[in-house]
Short mmCIF file of C-alpha atoms and ligand atoms in Angstrom, two decimals:
data_model
loop_
_atom_site.label_atom_id
_atom_site.label_comp_id
_atom_site.label_asym_id
_atom_site.label_seq_id
_atom_site.Cartn_x
_atom_site.Cartn_y
_atom_site.Cartn_z
CA MET A 132 2.87 29.41 20.65
CA LYS A 133 2.26 26.55 23.08
CA HIS A 134 3.00 23.13 21.64
CA PRO A 135 -0.03 20.95 22.44
CA TYR A 136 1.78 17.73 21.50
CA ALA A 137 5.09 18.33 23.32
CA HIS A 138 4.65 15.10 25.28
CA TYR A 139 4.83 13.10 22.04
CA ARG A 140 8.25 14.43 21.06
CA PRO A 141 10.29 11.79 22.96
CA LEU A 142 8.50 9.19 20.85
CA PHE A 143 10.46 10.44 17.81
CA PRO A 144 14.21 9.88 18.42
CA VAL A 145 15.30 11.98 15.43
CA LEU A 146 13.91 15.12 17.09
CA ALA A 147 16.59 14.93 19.79
CA SER A 148 19.32 15.88 17.32
CA LYS A 149 17.58 17.33 14.25
CA ILE A 150 14.90 19.75 13.23
CA HIS A 151 12.71 17.52 11.07
CA LEU A 152 10.44 19.44 8.71
CA ALA A 153 10.09 17.07 5.78
CA SER A 154 6.79 15.26 6.31
CA CYS A 155 5.97 15.95 2.65
CA SER A 156 8.81 13.57 1.80
CA GLN A 157 9.46 11.18 4.71
CA GLY A 158 7.75 11.76 8.05
CA ALA A 159 9.67 11.21 11.30
CA ILE A 160 9.57 7.61 12.49
CA SER A 161 8.25 6.95 15.99
CA LYS A 162 9.53 4.37 18.45
CA THR A 163 6.18 2.60 18.19
CA VAL A 164 6.64 2.18 14.43
CA SER A 165 10.16 0.93 14.98
CA GLU A 166 8.96 -1.53 17.64
CA SER A 167 6.26 -2.79 15.32
CA ILE A 168 8.86 -3.40 12.59
CA GLU A 169 11.03 -5.21 15.16
CA ALA A 170 8.07 -7.37 16.16
CA TYR A 171 7.76 -8.47 12.53
CA MET A 172 11.46 -9.26 12.29
CA ASN A 173 11.50 -11.05 15.65
CA SER A 174 8.64 -13.27 14.64
CA LEU A 175 10.67 -14.34 11.59
CA LEU A 176 13.82 -14.81 13.64
CA THR A 177 12.21 -16.77 16.42
CA ALA A 178 9.09 -18.44 15.00
CA GLY A 179 10.42 -19.00 11.48
CA GLY A 180 7.17 -18.00 9.79
CA ASN A 181 4.42 -15.51 10.59
CA TRP A 182 2.02 -15.65 7.64
CA ASN A 183 -1.29 -15.56 9.52
CA GLN A 184 -0.14 -12.94 12.01
CA ALA A 185 1.26 -10.76 9.20
CA LYS A 186 -2.01 -10.98 7.26
CA LYS A 187 -3.86 -9.87 10.39
CA VAL A 188 -1.61 -6.83 10.66
CA VAL A 189 -2.34 -5.94 7.03
CA GLU A 190 -6.06 -6.08 7.89
CA GLN A 191 -5.44 -3.85 10.95
CA ALA A 192 -3.60 -1.34 8.75
CA LYS A 193 -6.49 -1.34 6.24
CA TYR A 194 -9.03 -0.95 9.01
CA SER A 195 -7.15 2.03 10.48
CA PHE A 196 -6.73 3.71 7.11
CA ALA A 197 -10.43 3.18 6.38
CA LYS A 198 -11.26 4.88 9.68
CA LEU A 199 -8.91 7.76 8.90
CA ILE A 200 -10.76 8.57 5.65
CA GLY A 201 -14.31 7.61 6.68
CA ALA A 202 -14.48 4.47 4.50
CA GLU A 203 -15.48 0.85 5.15
CA PRO A 204 -12.57 -1.64 5.42
CA ASN A 205 -13.87 -3.63 2.43
CA GLU A 206 -13.45 -0.49 0.32
CA ILE A 207 -9.66 -0.54 0.84
CA ALA A 208 -6.96 -2.52 -1.00
CA VAL A 209 -3.22 -2.49 -0.38
CA LEU A 210 -0.69 -2.16 -3.17
CA CYS A 211 2.97 -1.19 -3.13
CA SER A 212 3.13 2.42 -4.30
CA VAL A 213 0.78 5.19 -5.35
CA SER A 214 2.15 4.81 -8.86
CA ASP A 215 1.04 1.16 -8.80
CA ILE A 216 -2.44 2.31 -7.80
CA PHE A 217 -2.61 4.70 -10.76
CA SER A 218 -1.66 1.83 -13.08
CA ALA A 219 -4.13 -0.59 -11.46
CA ILE A 220 -6.96 1.89 -12.01
CA ALA A 221 -5.87 2.95 -15.48
CA SER A 222 -5.61 -0.63 -16.72
CA SER A 223 -9.12 -1.41 -15.44
CA LEU A 224 -10.73 1.21 -17.65
CA SER A 225 -11.79 1.02 -21.24
CA PHE A 226 -11.45 4.17 -23.24
CA GLU A 227 -14.46 4.15 -25.55
CA LYS A 228 -14.77 6.90 -28.17
CA GLY A 229 -16.87 9.71 -26.68
CA LYS A 230 -15.86 8.74 -23.12
CA ASN A 231 -12.09 8.55 -23.26
CA ILE A 232 -10.82 11.84 -21.81
CA ILE A 233 -8.69 11.86 -18.68
CA VAL A 234 -8.53 15.29 -17.09
CA THR A 235 -5.61 16.01 -14.79
CA THR A 236 -3.66 19.14 -13.87
CA ASP A 237 -0.16 20.48 -14.28
CA MET A 238 0.10 20.60 -10.47
CA ASP A 239 -0.24 16.84 -10.07
CA PHE A 240 2.64 14.60 -9.13
CA PRO A 241 4.45 13.50 -12.34
CA THR A 242 3.32 9.89 -11.87
CA ALA A 243 -0.24 10.99 -12.71
CA GLY A 244 0.87 12.39 -16.07
CA HIS A 245 3.07 9.38 -16.78
CA VAL A 246 0.44 6.73 -16.11
CA TRP A 247 -2.40 8.54 -17.87
CA LEU A 248 -0.27 9.42 -20.91
CA ALA A 249 0.76 5.75 -21.14
CA GLN A 250 -2.95 4.96 -21.70
CA GLU A 251 -3.10 7.03 -24.92
CA LYS A 252 -1.88 3.89 -26.69
CA PHE A 253 -5.18 2.28 -25.62
CA GLY A 254 -7.46 5.10 -26.74
CA ALA A 255 -7.31 7.55 -23.83
CA LYS A 256 -6.68 11.26 -24.37
CA VAL A 257 -5.14 13.29 -21.58
CA ARG A 258 -6.19 16.88 -20.98
CA PHE A 259 -4.12 18.97 -18.53
CA ILE A 260 -5.74 21.83 -16.64
CA PRO A 261 -3.16 24.64 -16.41
CA SER A 262 -2.53 26.23 -13.02
CA GLN A 263 -2.83 29.96 -12.42
CA GLN A 264 -0.32 31.42 -9.95
CA GLY A 265 0.02 28.22 -7.96
CA VAL A 266 -3.66 27.23 -7.83
CA ILE A 267 -6.28 25.59 -10.04
CA PRO A 268 -9.32 27.89 -10.03
CA LEU A 269 -12.49 25.88 -9.28
CA GLU A 270 -14.21 27.23 -12.39
CA TYR A 271 -11.56 25.51 -14.56
CA TYR A 272 -13.21 22.19 -13.71
CA GLU A 273 -16.42 23.52 -15.29
CA ARG A 274 -14.46 24.37 -18.41
CA TYR A 275 -12.06 21.43 -18.79
CA VAL A 276 -14.24 18.53 -17.61
CA THR A 277 -16.72 17.71 -20.38
CA SER A 278 -19.28 15.02 -21.01
CA ASP A 279 -16.59 12.86 -22.69
CA THR A 280 -14.43 12.85 -19.52
CA LEU A 281 -14.04 9.39 -18.05
CA VAL A 282 -11.88 10.26 -15.04
CA THR A 283 -10.83 13.53 -13.40
CA SER A 284 -7.55 12.77 -11.64
CA ILE A 285 -6.35 15.39 -9.16
CA SER A 286 -4.29 15.91 -6.02
CA HIS A 287 -5.92 16.89 -2.76
CA VAL A 288 -2.81 18.78 -1.64
CA CYS A 289 -0.20 19.68 -4.26
CA TYR A 290 3.27 18.22 -3.57
CA TYR A 291 5.04 21.35 -4.87
CA ASN A 292 3.45 24.23 -2.99
CA GLY A 293 0.82 22.81 -0.61
CA PHE A 294 -2.19 24.10 -2.60
CA LYS A 295 -5.28 22.33 -1.25
CA GLN A 296 -8.35 21.71 -3.39
CA ASP A 297 -12.01 21.76 -2.37
CA LEU A 298 -12.82 18.13 -3.15
CA LYS A 299 -16.55 18.27 -2.48
CA ALA A 300 -17.02 21.24 -4.81
CA ILE A 301 -14.94 19.50 -7.50
CA ALA A 302 -16.84 16.22 -7.01
CA ASP A 303 -20.12 18.05 -7.59
CA ILE A 304 -18.87 19.51 -10.85
CA VAL A 305 -17.25 16.40 -12.28
CA HIS A 306 -20.13 14.10 -11.31
CA ARG A 307 -22.58 16.46 -12.99
CA LYS A 308 -20.51 15.97 -16.17
CA GLY A 309 -20.52 12.17 -15.76
CA SER A 310 -16.84 11.80 -14.78
CA LEU A 311 -15.34 9.76 -11.94
CA LEU A 312 -13.21 11.60 -9.38
CA PHE A 313 -9.81 10.04 -8.57
CA VAL A 314 -7.94 11.79 -5.75
CA ASP A 315 -4.23 11.45 -5.06
CA ALA A 316 -4.19 12.08 -1.31
CA TYR A 317 -0.55 11.22 -0.68
CA GLN A 318 0.22 14.78 0.50
CA SER A 319 -2.94 15.17 2.58
CA ALA A 320 -3.65 11.83 4.31
CA GLY A 321 -2.63 12.21 7.95
CA GLN A 322 -2.54 16.01 7.99
CA VAL A 323 -5.82 17.17 6.38
CA PRO A 324 -9.21 15.66 7.33
CA ILE A 325 -10.66 13.42 4.64
CA ASP A 326 -14.17 12.00 4.58
CA VAL A 327 -14.58 10.11 1.33
CA LYS A 328 -18.35 9.82 1.80
CA LYS A 329 -19.04 13.47 2.56
CA MET A 330 -16.59 14.56 -0.14
CA ASP A 331 -18.16 12.06 -2.57
CA ILE A 332 -14.81 10.72 -3.79
CA ASP A 333 -14.93 7.70 -6.10
CA ILE A 334 -11.28 6.60 -5.93
CA LEU A 335 -8.48 7.71 -3.61
CA ALA A 336 -4.83 6.74 -3.24
CA ALA A 337 -2.30 7.39 -0.47
CA GLY A 338 1.08 5.98 0.52
CA THR A 339 2.46 5.75 4.05
CA ARG A 340 5.87 7.43 3.88
CA LYS A 341 4.81 11.05 4.30
CA TYR A 342 2.20 12.43 6.74
CA LEU A 343 1.08 8.88 7.60
CA LEU A 344 4.46 8.48 9.33
CA GLY A 345 5.29 5.01 7.99
CA ILE A 346 7.84 3.65 5.53
CA PRO A 347 7.70 2.95 1.79
CA GLY A 348 6.38 -0.35 0.43
CA ILE A 349 2.66 -0.06 1.02
CA SER A 350 -0.08 2.23 -0.24
CA PHE A 351 -3.84 2.25 0.20
CA LEU A 352 -6.47 2.33 -2.51
CA TYR A 353 -10.04 3.35 -1.71
CA ILE A 354 -12.80 2.68 -4.22
CA LYS A 355 -16.48 3.17 -3.48
CA ALA A 356 -17.91 -0.32 -2.86
CA GLU A 357 -20.58 -0.09 -5.57
CA LEU A 358 -17.97 1.01 -8.12
CA ALA A 359 -15.22 -1.51 -7.26
CA GLU A 360 -17.49 -4.46 -7.95
CA LYS A 361 -18.16 -3.27 -11.49
CA TRP A 362 -14.49 -3.73 -12.36
CA LYS A 363 -12.41 -6.77 -13.19
CA PRO A 364 -8.83 -5.52 -12.81
CA ARG A 365 -6.30 -6.57 -15.43
CA VAL A 366 -3.45 -5.93 -12.99
CA THR A 367 -4.31 -8.78 -10.65
CA GLY A 368 -3.02 -11.87 -8.84
CA TRP A 369 -3.87 -14.36 -6.13
CA PHE A 370 -4.46 -11.77 -3.38
CA GLY A 371 -7.19 -10.20 -5.49
CA GLN A 372 -9.23 -13.40 -5.61
CA GLU A 373 -12.25 -14.27 -3.53
CA ASP A 374 -10.30 -17.03 -1.74
CA HIS A 375 -6.60 -17.16 -2.46
CA SER A 376 -6.13 -20.22 -0.24
CA LYS A 377 -7.95 -22.33 -2.87
CA PHE A 378 -4.95 -22.18 -5.22
CA ASN A 379 -7.23 -22.40 -8.24
CA VAL A 380 -5.06 -21.72 -11.28
CA HIS A 381 -7.90 -22.15 -13.81
CA GLN A 382 -10.30 -19.43 -12.78
CA ILE A 383 -10.47 -15.76 -11.88
CA ILE A 384 -13.00 -15.09 -9.14
CA PRO A 385 -12.44 -11.47 -8.03
CA ALA A 386 -12.78 -10.74 -4.33
CA ALA A 387 -15.76 -8.73 -3.13
CA GLY A 388 -15.13 -4.99 -2.73
CA THR A 389 -11.89 -3.17 -3.43
CA ARG A 390 -9.67 -6.11 -2.39
CA ARG A 391 -10.05 -7.40 -5.96
CA PHE A 392 -7.38 -4.79 -6.86
CA GLU A 393 -4.72 -6.52 -4.76
CA THR A 394 -2.08 -8.53 -6.56
CA GLY A 395 0.54 -10.52 -4.61
CA THR A 396 1.97 -10.77 -1.09
CA PRO A 397 2.06 -7.26 0.35
CA SER A 398 5.12 -5.77 2.01
CA PHE A 399 4.33 -7.11 5.48
CA ILE A 400 7.05 -5.09 7.14
CA SER A 401 5.58 -1.86 5.75
CA ALA A 402 2.12 -2.93 6.93
CA TYR A 403 3.47 -3.39 10.47
CA ALA A 404 4.88 0.13 10.30
CA ALA A 405 1.65 1.54 8.85
CA ALA A 406 -0.59 -0.10 11.47
CA ALA A 407 1.41 1.45 14.33
CA ALA A 408 1.77 4.82 12.62
CA ILE A 409 -1.92 5.26 11.76
CA ARG A 410 -2.92 4.13 15.27
CA LEU A 411 -1.00 7.12 16.64
CA LEU A 412 -2.60 9.53 14.15
CA LEU A 413 -6.07 8.28 15.09
CA GLU A 414 -5.24 8.75 18.75
CA ILE A 415 -4.36 12.41 18.18
CA GLY A 416 -7.01 13.02 15.52
CA VAL A 417 -6.43 14.48 12.07
CA GLU A 418 -8.79 17.43 12.79
CA ASN A 419 -6.53 18.41 15.70
CA ILE A 420 -3.37 17.92 13.65
CA SER A 421 -4.79 20.03 10.86
CA SER A 422 -5.73 22.93 13.17
CA TYR A 423 -2.25 22.96 14.69
CA LEU A 424 -0.52 22.75 11.30
CA ASN A 425 -2.61 25.69 10.12
CA LEU A 426 -1.07 27.82 12.84
CA LEU A 427 2.46 26.60 12.10
CA THR A 428 2.02 27.20 8.38
CA GLN A 429 0.71 30.71 8.96
CA PHE A 430 3.77 31.36 11.11
CA ALA A 431 6.11 29.91 8.44
CA LEU A 432 4.57 32.16 5.78
CA ASP A 433 4.63 35.31 7.95
CA TYR A 434 8.11 34.76 9.31
CA GLY A 435 9.55 33.69 5.94
CA GLN A 436 8.18 36.80 4.26
CA GLU A 437 9.47 38.98 7.11
CA LYS A 438 12.92 37.50 6.39
CA GLY A 439 12.60 38.38 2.70
CA LEU A 440 11.76 34.92 1.32
CA HIS A 441 9.33 34.50 -1.59
CA THR A 442 6.63 31.92 -1.21
CA VAL A 443 4.76 30.01 -3.89
CA THR A 444 2.24 28.68 -1.34
CA PRO A 445 -1.31 30.13 -1.40
CA LEU A 446 -1.68 32.76 1.31
CA SER A 447 -5.28 32.02 2.20
CA ALA A 448 -5.59 29.31 4.86
CA HIS A 449 -8.44 27.36 3.23
CA LYS A 450 -6.39 26.94 0.04
CA ARG A 451 -3.38 25.22 1.60
CA GLY A 452 -2.31 22.19 3.61
CA GLY A 453 0.69 22.11 5.96
CA ILE A 454 3.40 22.68 3.34
CA THR A 455 5.14 26.03 2.91
CA ALA A 456 7.31 26.33 -0.19
CA PHE A 457 9.88 29.10 -0.58
CA TYR A 458 11.38 29.92 -3.94
CA VAL A 459 15.10 29.09 -3.80
CA LYS A 460 17.61 28.76 -6.66
CA ASN A 461 19.69 25.56 -6.40
CA ALA A 462 17.14 24.14 -3.97
CA GLY A 463 18.75 20.68 -3.96
CA GLN A 464 22.11 22.12 -2.95
CA ILE A 465 20.53 24.28 -0.22
CA GLU A 466 18.66 21.23 1.12
CA SER A 467 22.02 19.40 1.46
CA ILE A 468 23.67 22.32 3.26
CA LEU A 469 20.78 22.55 5.73
CA LYS A 470 20.98 18.80 6.30
CA GLU A 471 24.63 19.15 7.31
CA ARG A 472 23.38 21.66 9.86
CA ASN A 473 20.82 19.17 11.22
CA ILE A 474 17.81 20.77 9.55
CA ILE A 475 15.78 18.39 7.38
CA VAL A 476 13.68 20.13 4.75
CA SER A 477 12.74 18.98 1.25
CA ALA A 478 13.67 20.45 -2.14
CA ARG A 479 11.66 20.22 -5.38
CA ASN A 480 12.98 21.92 -8.52
CA ASP A 481 13.15 25.57 -7.44
CA VAL A 482 11.59 25.43 -3.97
CA ILE A 483 12.46 24.41 -0.43
CA ARG A 484 9.43 22.89 1.27
CA ILE A 485 8.94 23.25 5.01
CA ALA A 486 6.52 20.52 6.03
CA PRO A 487 5.93 20.18 9.78
CA HIS A 488 3.82 17.58 11.57
CA PHE A 489 2.19 17.60 15.00
CA TYR A 490 5.57 16.88 16.66
CA ASN A 491 7.11 20.14 15.42
CA THR A 492 7.20 23.44 17.27
CA GLN A 493 7.04 27.04 16.13
CA ASP A 494 10.66 27.33 17.20
CA ASP A 495 11.64 24.52 14.78
CA ILE A 496 10.26 26.63 11.96
CA ARG A 497 11.87 29.83 13.16
CA GLN A 498 15.28 28.13 13.37
CA ALA A 499 14.90 26.51 9.94
CA ILE A 500 13.95 29.82 8.31
CA ASP A 501 16.78 31.67 10.10
CA GLU A 502 19.29 29.09 8.86
CA LEU A 503 17.79 29.08 5.36
CA THR A 504 18.16 32.86 5.06
CA THR A 505 21.73 32.69 6.43
CA VAL A 506 22.66 30.03 3.86
CA LEU A 507 20.99 31.97 1.03
CA THR A 508 22.81 35.18 1.96
CA ALA A 509 26.15 33.34 2.11
CA ASN A 510 25.50 31.69 -1.29
CA LYS A 511 24.36 34.82 -3.14
C1 PLP B 846 1.25 13.58 -4.39
C2 PLP B 846 2.12 12.39 -4.71
N1 PLP B 846 1.62 11.41 -5.46
C3 PLP B 846 2.36 10.33 -5.77
C4 PLP B 846 3.66 10.21 -5.35
C5 PLP B 846 4.44 9.00 -5.76
O1 PLP B 846 4.22 7.97 -4.84
P1 PLP B 846 4.88 6.53 -5.05
O2 PLP B 846 6.36 6.73 -5.01
O3 PLP B 846 4.36 5.73 -3.88
O4 PLP B 846 4.43 6.00 -6.35
C6 PLP B 846 4.23 11.21 -4.55
C7 PLP B 846 5.60 11.05 -4.07
O5 PLP B 846 6.24 11.95 -3.58
C8 PLP B 846 3.43 12.34 -4.23
O6 PLP B 846 3.90 13.35 -3.50
#
């Protein structure tokens, strides 16, 4: 298979010495991201302070993320982590009797369960949709989301096996029942096309460490403009105010749009990384990345099965993102052995996840699967 993005490979120094297939955990860092981080540091080292410039870069990062998901920039806020976003949303809700159910799934990242369960103290009740052989059947949303559901909180792409959900179809169901749709897009943003308007998503969260090719410390929250302005967040601070430069300690005047969900000074260094990283993704185009990753994932599944590996990833292309998970006992130990052999993959419980990005080749995957099967045979 021809690699359409071969000319980008020199931009990622790690690829010179390693096979990097762990975008579901930490994407490879490009020289442009590294230069952007250096620019931040240099401005501190040489100019002493860089407040206004750093705030501009945060705005650039928001603007780029908004473009990536088809939102308006004023519908985006920056927080530190996706977990922080869950808490910011959860603490803005009131759980009235008759409208206090939070529906989530057993395929969501644990943070979803943790934050929602923590709200039971305030009147929420959490209902988990059980998965069936590595997927959540669409009809389960008809069954589990009821008129007393306040929020349906789901992942776009599942961190464990790459299962991808049909967000528009789910939005139609949950909206008909009067529930909001909150999407954790940490495993899809940057690799799967997202259009929050067409998909009719109310709230969406994504961090920058994985397919967005940045570093930890910043995450993006999207809330539909008309919805954000109905809320007065209880997790708040000076960055969430209409004008933080007024230093008004006596009053809360929430900012227009989703910015009201911001709290304090963001991680500027992570924003510099994010702005450069998302610029590159926009240049290539997520549609293009997604089409290429589809081919690589199909190859990973076919080749892995040919080598006798068992996958827990859905076989049909429209039900998966770019993650292929193979069932492996002692996955953490196998991940470490492969790392010693310069192959970076990512373990979760009982699976090894192979998660390429546009910079990977088919040969990267072949070599990783060959080495994985060699290690498994030797460790039988
Ligand atoms: C789907 C998903 N959601 C949330 C998280 C947690 O993100 P954070 O550490 O930014 O809270 C992860 C981390 O791996 C994830 O994969």
